[in-house]
PDB file of C-alpha atoms in Angstrom:
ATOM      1  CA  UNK K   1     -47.526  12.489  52.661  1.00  0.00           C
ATOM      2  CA  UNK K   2     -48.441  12.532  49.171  1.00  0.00           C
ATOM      3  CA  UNK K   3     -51.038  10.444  47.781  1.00  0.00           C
ATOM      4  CA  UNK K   4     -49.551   7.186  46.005  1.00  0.00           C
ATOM      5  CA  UNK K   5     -50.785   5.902  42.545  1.00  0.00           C
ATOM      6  CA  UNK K   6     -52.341   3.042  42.000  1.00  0.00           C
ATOM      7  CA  UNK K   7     -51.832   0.163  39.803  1.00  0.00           C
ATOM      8  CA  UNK K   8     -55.029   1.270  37.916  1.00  0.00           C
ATOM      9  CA  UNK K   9     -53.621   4.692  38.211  1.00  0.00           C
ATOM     10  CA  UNK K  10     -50.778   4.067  36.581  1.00  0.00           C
ATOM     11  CA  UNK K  11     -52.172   1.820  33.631  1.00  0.00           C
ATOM     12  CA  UNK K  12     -54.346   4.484  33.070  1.00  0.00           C
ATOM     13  CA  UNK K  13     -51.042   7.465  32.909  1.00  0.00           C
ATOM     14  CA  UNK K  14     -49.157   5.019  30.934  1.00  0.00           C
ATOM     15  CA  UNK K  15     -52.040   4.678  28.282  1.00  0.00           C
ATOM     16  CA  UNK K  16     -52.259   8.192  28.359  1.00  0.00           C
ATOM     17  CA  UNK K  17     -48.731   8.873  27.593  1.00  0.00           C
ATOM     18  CA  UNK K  18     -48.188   6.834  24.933  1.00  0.00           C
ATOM     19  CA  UNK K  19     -51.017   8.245  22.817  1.00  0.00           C
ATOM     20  CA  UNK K  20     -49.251  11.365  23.874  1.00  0.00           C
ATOM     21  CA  UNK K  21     -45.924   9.795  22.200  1.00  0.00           C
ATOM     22  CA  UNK K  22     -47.673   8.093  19.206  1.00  0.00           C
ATOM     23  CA  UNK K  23     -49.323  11.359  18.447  1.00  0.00           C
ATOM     24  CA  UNK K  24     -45.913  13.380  18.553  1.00  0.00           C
ATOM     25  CA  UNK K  25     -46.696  15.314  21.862  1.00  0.00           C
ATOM     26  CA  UNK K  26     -43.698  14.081  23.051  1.00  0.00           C
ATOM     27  CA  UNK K  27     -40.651  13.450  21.544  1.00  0.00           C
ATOM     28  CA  UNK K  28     -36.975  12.412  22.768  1.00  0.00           C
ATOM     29  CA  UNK K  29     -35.390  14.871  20.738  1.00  0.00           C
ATOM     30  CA  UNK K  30     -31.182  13.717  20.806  1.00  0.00           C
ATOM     31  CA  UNK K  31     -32.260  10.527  19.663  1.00  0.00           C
ATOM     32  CA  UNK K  32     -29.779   9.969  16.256  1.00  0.00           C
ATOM     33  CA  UNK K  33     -30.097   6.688  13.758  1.00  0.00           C
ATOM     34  CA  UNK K  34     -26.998   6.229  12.939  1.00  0.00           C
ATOM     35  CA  UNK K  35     -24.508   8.391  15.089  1.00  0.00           C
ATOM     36  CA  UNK K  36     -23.490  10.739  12.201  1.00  0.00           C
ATOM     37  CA  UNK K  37     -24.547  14.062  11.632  1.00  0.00           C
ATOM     38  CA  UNK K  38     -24.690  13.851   7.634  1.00  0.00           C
ATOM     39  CA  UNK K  39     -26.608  11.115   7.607  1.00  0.00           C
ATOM     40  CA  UNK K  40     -28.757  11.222  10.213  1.00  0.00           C
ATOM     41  CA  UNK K  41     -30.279  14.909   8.592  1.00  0.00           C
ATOM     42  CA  UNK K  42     -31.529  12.519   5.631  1.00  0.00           C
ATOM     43  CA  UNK K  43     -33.627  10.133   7.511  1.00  0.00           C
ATOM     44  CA  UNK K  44     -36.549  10.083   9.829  1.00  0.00           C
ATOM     45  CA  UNK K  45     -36.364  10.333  13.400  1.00  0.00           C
ATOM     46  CA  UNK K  46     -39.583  10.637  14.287  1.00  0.00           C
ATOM     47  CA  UNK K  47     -40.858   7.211  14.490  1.00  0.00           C
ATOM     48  CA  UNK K  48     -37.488   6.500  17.299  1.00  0.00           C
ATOM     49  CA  UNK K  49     -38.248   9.566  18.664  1.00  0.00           C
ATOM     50  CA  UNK K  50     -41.820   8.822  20.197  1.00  0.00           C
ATOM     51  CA  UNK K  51     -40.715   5.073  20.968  1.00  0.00           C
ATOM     52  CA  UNK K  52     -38.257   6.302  23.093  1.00  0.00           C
ATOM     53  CA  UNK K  53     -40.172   9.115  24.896  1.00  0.00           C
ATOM     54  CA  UNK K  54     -42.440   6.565  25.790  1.00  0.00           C
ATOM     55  CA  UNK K  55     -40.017   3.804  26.750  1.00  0.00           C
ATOM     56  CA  UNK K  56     -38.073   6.437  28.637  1.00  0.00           C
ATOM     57  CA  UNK K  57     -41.329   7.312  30.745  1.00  0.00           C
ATOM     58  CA  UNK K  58     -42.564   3.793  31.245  1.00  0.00           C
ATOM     59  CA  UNK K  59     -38.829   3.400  32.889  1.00  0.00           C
ATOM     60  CA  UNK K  60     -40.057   6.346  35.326  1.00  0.00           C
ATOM     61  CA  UNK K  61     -43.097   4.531  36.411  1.00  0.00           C
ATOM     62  CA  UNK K  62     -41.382   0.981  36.552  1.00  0.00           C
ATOM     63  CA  UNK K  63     -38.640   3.348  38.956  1.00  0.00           C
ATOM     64  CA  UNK K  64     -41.954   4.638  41.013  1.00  0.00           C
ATOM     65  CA  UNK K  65     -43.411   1.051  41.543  1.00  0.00           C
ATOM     66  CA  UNK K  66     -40.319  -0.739  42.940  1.00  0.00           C
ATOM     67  CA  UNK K  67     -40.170   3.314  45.328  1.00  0.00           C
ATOM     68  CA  UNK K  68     -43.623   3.177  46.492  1.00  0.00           C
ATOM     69  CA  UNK K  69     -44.186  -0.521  46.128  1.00  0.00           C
ATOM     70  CA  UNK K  70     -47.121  -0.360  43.275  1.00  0.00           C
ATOM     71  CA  UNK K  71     -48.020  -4.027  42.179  1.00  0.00           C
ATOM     72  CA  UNK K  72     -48.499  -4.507  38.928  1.00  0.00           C
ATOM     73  CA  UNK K  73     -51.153  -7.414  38.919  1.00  0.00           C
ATOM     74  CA  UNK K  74     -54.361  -7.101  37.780  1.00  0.00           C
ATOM     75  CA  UNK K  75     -56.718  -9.351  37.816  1.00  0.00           C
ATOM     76  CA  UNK K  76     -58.245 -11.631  34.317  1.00  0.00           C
ATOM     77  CA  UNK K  77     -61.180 -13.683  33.733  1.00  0.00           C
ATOM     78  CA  UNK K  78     -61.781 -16.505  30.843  1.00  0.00           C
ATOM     79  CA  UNK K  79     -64.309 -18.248  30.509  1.00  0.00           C
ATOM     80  CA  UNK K  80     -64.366 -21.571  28.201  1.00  0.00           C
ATOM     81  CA  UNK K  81     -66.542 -24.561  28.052  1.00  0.00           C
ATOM     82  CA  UNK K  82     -69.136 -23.486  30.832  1.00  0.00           C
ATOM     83  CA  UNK K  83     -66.052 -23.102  33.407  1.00  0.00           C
ATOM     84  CA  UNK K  84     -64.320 -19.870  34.492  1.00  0.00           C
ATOM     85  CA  UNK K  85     -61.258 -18.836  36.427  1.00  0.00           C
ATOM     86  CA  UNK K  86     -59.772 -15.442  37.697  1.00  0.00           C
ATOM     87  CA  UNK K  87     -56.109 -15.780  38.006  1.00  0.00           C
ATOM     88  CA  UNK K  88     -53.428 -12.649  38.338  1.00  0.00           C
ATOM     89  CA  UNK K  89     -51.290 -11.648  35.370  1.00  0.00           C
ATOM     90  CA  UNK K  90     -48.684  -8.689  35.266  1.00  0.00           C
ATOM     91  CA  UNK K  91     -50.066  -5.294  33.023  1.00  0.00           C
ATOM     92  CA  UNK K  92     -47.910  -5.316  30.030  1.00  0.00           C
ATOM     93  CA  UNK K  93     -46.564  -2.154  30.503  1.00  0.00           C
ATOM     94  CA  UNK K  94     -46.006  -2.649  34.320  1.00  0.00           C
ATOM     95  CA  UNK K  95     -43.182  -4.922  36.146  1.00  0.00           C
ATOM     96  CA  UNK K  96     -43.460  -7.239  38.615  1.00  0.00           C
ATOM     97  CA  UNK K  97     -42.513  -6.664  42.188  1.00  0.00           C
ATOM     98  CA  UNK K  98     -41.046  -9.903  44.094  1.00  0.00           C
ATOM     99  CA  UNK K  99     -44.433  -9.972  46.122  1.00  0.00           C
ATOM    100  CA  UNK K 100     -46.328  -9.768  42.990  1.00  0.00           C
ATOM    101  CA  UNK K 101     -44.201 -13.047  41.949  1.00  0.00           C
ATOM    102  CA  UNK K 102     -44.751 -14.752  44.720  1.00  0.00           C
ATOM    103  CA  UNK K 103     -48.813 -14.170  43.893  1.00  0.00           C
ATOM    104  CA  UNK K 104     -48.035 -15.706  40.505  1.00  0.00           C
ATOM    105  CA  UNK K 105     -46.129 -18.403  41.608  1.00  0.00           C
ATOM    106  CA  UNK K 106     -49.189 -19.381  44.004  1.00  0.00           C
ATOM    107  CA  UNK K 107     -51.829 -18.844  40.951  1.00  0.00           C
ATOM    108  CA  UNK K 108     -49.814 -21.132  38.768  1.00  0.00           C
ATOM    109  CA  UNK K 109     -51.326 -24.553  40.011  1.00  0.00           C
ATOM    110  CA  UNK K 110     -55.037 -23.463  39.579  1.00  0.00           C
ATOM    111  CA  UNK K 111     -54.034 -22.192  36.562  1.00  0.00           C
ATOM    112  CA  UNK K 112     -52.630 -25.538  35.167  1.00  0.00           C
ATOM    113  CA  UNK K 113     -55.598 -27.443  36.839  1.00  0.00           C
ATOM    114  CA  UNK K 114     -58.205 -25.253  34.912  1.00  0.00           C
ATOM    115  CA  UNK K 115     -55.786 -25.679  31.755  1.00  0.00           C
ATOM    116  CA  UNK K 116     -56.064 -29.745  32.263  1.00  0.00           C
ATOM    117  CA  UNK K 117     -59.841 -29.702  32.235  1.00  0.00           C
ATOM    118  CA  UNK K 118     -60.666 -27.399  29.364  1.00  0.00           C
ATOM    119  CA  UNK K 119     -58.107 -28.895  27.138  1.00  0.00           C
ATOM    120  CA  UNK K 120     -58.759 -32.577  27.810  1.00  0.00           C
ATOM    121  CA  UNK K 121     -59.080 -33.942  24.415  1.00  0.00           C
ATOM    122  CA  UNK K 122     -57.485 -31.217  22.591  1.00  0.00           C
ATOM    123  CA  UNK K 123     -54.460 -31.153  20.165  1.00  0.00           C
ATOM    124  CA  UNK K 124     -51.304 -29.590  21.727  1.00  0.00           C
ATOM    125  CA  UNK K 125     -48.995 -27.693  20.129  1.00  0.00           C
ATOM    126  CA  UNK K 126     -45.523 -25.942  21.620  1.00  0.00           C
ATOM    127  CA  UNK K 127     -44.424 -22.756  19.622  1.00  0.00           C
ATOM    128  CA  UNK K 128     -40.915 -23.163  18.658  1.00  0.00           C
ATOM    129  CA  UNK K 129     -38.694 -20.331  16.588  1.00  0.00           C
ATOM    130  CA  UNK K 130     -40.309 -17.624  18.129  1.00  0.00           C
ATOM    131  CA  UNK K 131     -43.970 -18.492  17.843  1.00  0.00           C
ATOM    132  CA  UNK K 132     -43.190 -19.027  13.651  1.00  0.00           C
ATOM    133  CA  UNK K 133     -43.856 -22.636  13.900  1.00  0.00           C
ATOM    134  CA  UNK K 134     -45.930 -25.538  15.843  1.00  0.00           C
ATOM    135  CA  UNK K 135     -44.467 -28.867  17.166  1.00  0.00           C
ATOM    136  CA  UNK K 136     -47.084 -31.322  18.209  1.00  0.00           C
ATOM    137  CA  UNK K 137     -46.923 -32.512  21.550  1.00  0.00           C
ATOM    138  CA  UNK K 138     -48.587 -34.766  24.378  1.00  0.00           C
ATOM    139  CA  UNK K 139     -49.729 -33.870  28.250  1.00  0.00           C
ATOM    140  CA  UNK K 140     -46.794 -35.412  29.903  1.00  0.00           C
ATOM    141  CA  UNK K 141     -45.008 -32.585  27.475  1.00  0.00           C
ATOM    142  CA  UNK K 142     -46.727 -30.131  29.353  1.00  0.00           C
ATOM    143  CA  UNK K 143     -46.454 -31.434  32.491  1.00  0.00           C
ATOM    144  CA  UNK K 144     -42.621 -31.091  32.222  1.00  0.00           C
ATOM    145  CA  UNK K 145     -42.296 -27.968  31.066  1.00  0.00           C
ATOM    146  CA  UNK K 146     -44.334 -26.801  33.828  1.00  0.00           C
ATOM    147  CA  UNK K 147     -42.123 -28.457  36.437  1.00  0.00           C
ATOM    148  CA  UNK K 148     -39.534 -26.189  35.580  1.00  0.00           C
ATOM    149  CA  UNK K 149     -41.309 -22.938  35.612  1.00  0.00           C
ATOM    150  CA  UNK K 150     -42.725 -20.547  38.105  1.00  0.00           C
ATOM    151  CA  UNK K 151     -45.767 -18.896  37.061  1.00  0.00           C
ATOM    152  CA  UNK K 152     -48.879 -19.816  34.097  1.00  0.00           C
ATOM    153  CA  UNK K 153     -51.108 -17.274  32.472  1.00  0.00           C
ATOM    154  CA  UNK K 154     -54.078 -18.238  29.693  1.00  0.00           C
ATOM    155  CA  UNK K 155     -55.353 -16.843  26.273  1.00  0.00           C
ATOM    156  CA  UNK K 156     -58.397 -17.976  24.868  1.00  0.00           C
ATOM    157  CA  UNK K 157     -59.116 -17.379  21.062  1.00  0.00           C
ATOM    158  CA  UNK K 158     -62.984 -18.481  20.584  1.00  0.00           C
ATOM    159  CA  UNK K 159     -65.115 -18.185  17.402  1.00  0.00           C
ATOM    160  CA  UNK K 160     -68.535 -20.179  16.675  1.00  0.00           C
ATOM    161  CA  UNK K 161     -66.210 -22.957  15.041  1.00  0.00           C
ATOM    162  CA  UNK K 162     -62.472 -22.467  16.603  1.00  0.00           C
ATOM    163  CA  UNK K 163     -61.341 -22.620  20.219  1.00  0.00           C
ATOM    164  CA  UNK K 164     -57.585 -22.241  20.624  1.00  0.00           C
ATOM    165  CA  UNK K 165     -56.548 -21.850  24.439  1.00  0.00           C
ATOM    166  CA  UNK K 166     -53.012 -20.497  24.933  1.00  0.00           C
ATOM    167  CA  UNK K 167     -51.111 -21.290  28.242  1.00  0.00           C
ATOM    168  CA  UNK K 168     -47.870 -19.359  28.789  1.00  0.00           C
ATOM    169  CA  UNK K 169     -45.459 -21.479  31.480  1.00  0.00           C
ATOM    170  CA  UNK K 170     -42.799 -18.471  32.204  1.00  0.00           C
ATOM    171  CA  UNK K 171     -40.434 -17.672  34.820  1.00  0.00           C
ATOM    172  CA  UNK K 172     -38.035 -14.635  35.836  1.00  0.00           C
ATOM    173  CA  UNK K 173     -39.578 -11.151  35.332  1.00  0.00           C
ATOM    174  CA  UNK K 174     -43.187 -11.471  33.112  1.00  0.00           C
ATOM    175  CA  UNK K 175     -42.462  -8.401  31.019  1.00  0.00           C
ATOM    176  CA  UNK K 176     -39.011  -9.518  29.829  1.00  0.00           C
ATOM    177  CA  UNK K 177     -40.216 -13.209  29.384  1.00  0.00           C
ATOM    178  CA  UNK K 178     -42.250 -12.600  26.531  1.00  0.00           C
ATOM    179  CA  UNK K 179     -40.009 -11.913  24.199  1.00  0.00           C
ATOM    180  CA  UNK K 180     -36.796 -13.510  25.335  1.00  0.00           C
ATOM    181  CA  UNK K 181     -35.732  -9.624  26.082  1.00  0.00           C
ATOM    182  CA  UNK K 182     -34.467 -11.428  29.447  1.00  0.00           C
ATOM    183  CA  UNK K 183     -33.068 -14.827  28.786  1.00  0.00           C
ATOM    184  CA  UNK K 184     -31.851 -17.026  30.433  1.00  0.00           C
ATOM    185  CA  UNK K 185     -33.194 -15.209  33.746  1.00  0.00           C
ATOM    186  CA  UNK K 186     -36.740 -14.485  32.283  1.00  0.00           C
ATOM    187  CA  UNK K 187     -38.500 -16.475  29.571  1.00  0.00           C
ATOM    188  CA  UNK K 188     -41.547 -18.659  28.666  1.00  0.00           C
ATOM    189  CA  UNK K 189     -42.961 -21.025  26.678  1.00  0.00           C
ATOM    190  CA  UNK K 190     -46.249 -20.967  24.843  1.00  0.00           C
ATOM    191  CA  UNK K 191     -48.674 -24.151  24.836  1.00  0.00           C
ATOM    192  CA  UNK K 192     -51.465 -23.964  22.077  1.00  0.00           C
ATOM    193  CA  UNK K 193     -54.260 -26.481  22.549  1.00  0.00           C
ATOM    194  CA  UNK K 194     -56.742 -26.694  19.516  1.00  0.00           C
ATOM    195  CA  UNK K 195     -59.416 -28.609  18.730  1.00  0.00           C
ATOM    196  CA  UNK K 196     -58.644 -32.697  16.985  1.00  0.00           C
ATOM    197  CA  UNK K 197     -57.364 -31.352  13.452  1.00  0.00           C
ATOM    198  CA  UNK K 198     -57.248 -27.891  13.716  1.00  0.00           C
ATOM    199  CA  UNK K 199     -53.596 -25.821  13.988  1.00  0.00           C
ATOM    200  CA  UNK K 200     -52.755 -22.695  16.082  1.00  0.00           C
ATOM    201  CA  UNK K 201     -53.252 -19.256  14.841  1.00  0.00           C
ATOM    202  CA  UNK K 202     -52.127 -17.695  17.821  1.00  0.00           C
TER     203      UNK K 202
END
C-alpha cells in the first residue's frame, strides 16, 4: 500500500501549491468573466485563473482526506496573563472530518473555561454585520451563545498596552463557518473581550 499523507503533509503541499498558483505556475485556463467571447478577450483573467487552480486543488486534497481519513486538526497554543492552553483548531485550508468534530466539540468546554478566567474583568464585544461593527455585551451573553454551539477556538491580539482576546463559538463545518459560506448548517460568532475602555480591532 502506498504511503498516506499526513495532515502536516498536506498543509505543507497545499502551501506549496498556492505559491505555485499566486505565482502563475498554474493556471485554470477555461475560466471566462463574463461568459462571452468579445468581452471576455478585453479583460483579465489571470487573477480568476490562479484562484481557481488553487481552489480546484484544495478540493482534491479535501476529496483525499475524507478517502484516506486525514484529520485536519492541528494543534494551537496562547498564552495570556501567565496562563496557557493547547486546544485543537481545523487548518484553514483543510476540512474537518466528523471525528475531528467530535475532538472539537470535547475541546470546547476548556476552551470557554480558559476564556472565563483571562477575560474576567474585560469589556465584551459581539461582532455584528460581518465583523464591521461592535455591540457591547455582558457574560451571561456569552454564556448563551455558547449553549447553542458546538465547538470554541481563541485569538489573542497582545501589544505592551492592548490585549484583545477573540473567542469564536461556531458550529457545522469550521471552514465554511467563518464566513457564513455555509449558513444555516455552518456558522459562528465572534466574541471580542478588551480591556475597560478600549474597542476591538480585530
Amino acid at each position: 500500500m502506498s504511503k498516506v499523507y499526513t495532515t502536516q503533509e498536506l498543509i505543507k503541499i497545499l502551501a506549496a501549491e498556492r505559491q505555485a498558483c499566486l505565482k502563475g505556475d498554474r493556471l485554470k485556463l477555461e475560466i471566462t468573466v463574463s461568459g462571452n467571447p468579445v468581452i471576455d478577450q478585453f479583460i483579465r483573467t489571470d487573477g480568476l485563473q490562479k484562484f481557481s487552480a488553487y481552489q480546484d486543488f484544495k478540493a482534491a486534497i479535501h476529496e483525499y482526506q475524507r478517502e484516506y481519513l486525514v484529520s485536519g486538526i492541528v494543534w494551537r497554543e496562547v498564552s495570556v496573563k501567565g496562563k496557557t492552553i493547547s486546544y485543537p483548531e481545523i487548518d484553514s485550508q483543510l476540512i474537518a472530518l466528523s471525528s475531528d468534530l467530535d475532538i472539537l466539540k470535547s475541546a470546547k468546554n476548556s476552551i470557554l473555561e480558559f476564556w472565563n478566567e483571562v477575560t474576567a474583568q474585560m469589556d465584551l464585544y459581539l461582532s455584528v454585520n460581518n465583523g464591521k461593527q461592535y455591540q457591547q455585551i455582558i457574560k451571561p451573553d456569552v454564556d448563551r451563545i455558547a449553549q447553542i454551539t458546538e465547538w470554541a477556538s481563541l485569538c489573542c491580539f497582545e501589544k505592551s498596552n492592548f490585549l484583545e482576546m477573540i473567542l469564536q463559538l461556531g458550529w457545522g463545518q469550521p471552514q465554511e463557518a467563518c464566513y457564513k459560506r455555509g449558513f444555516p448548517a455552518s456558522g459562528s460568532e465572534f466574541i471580542h473581550a478588551v480591556n475597560p475602555g478600549n474597542h476591538p480591532i480585530g
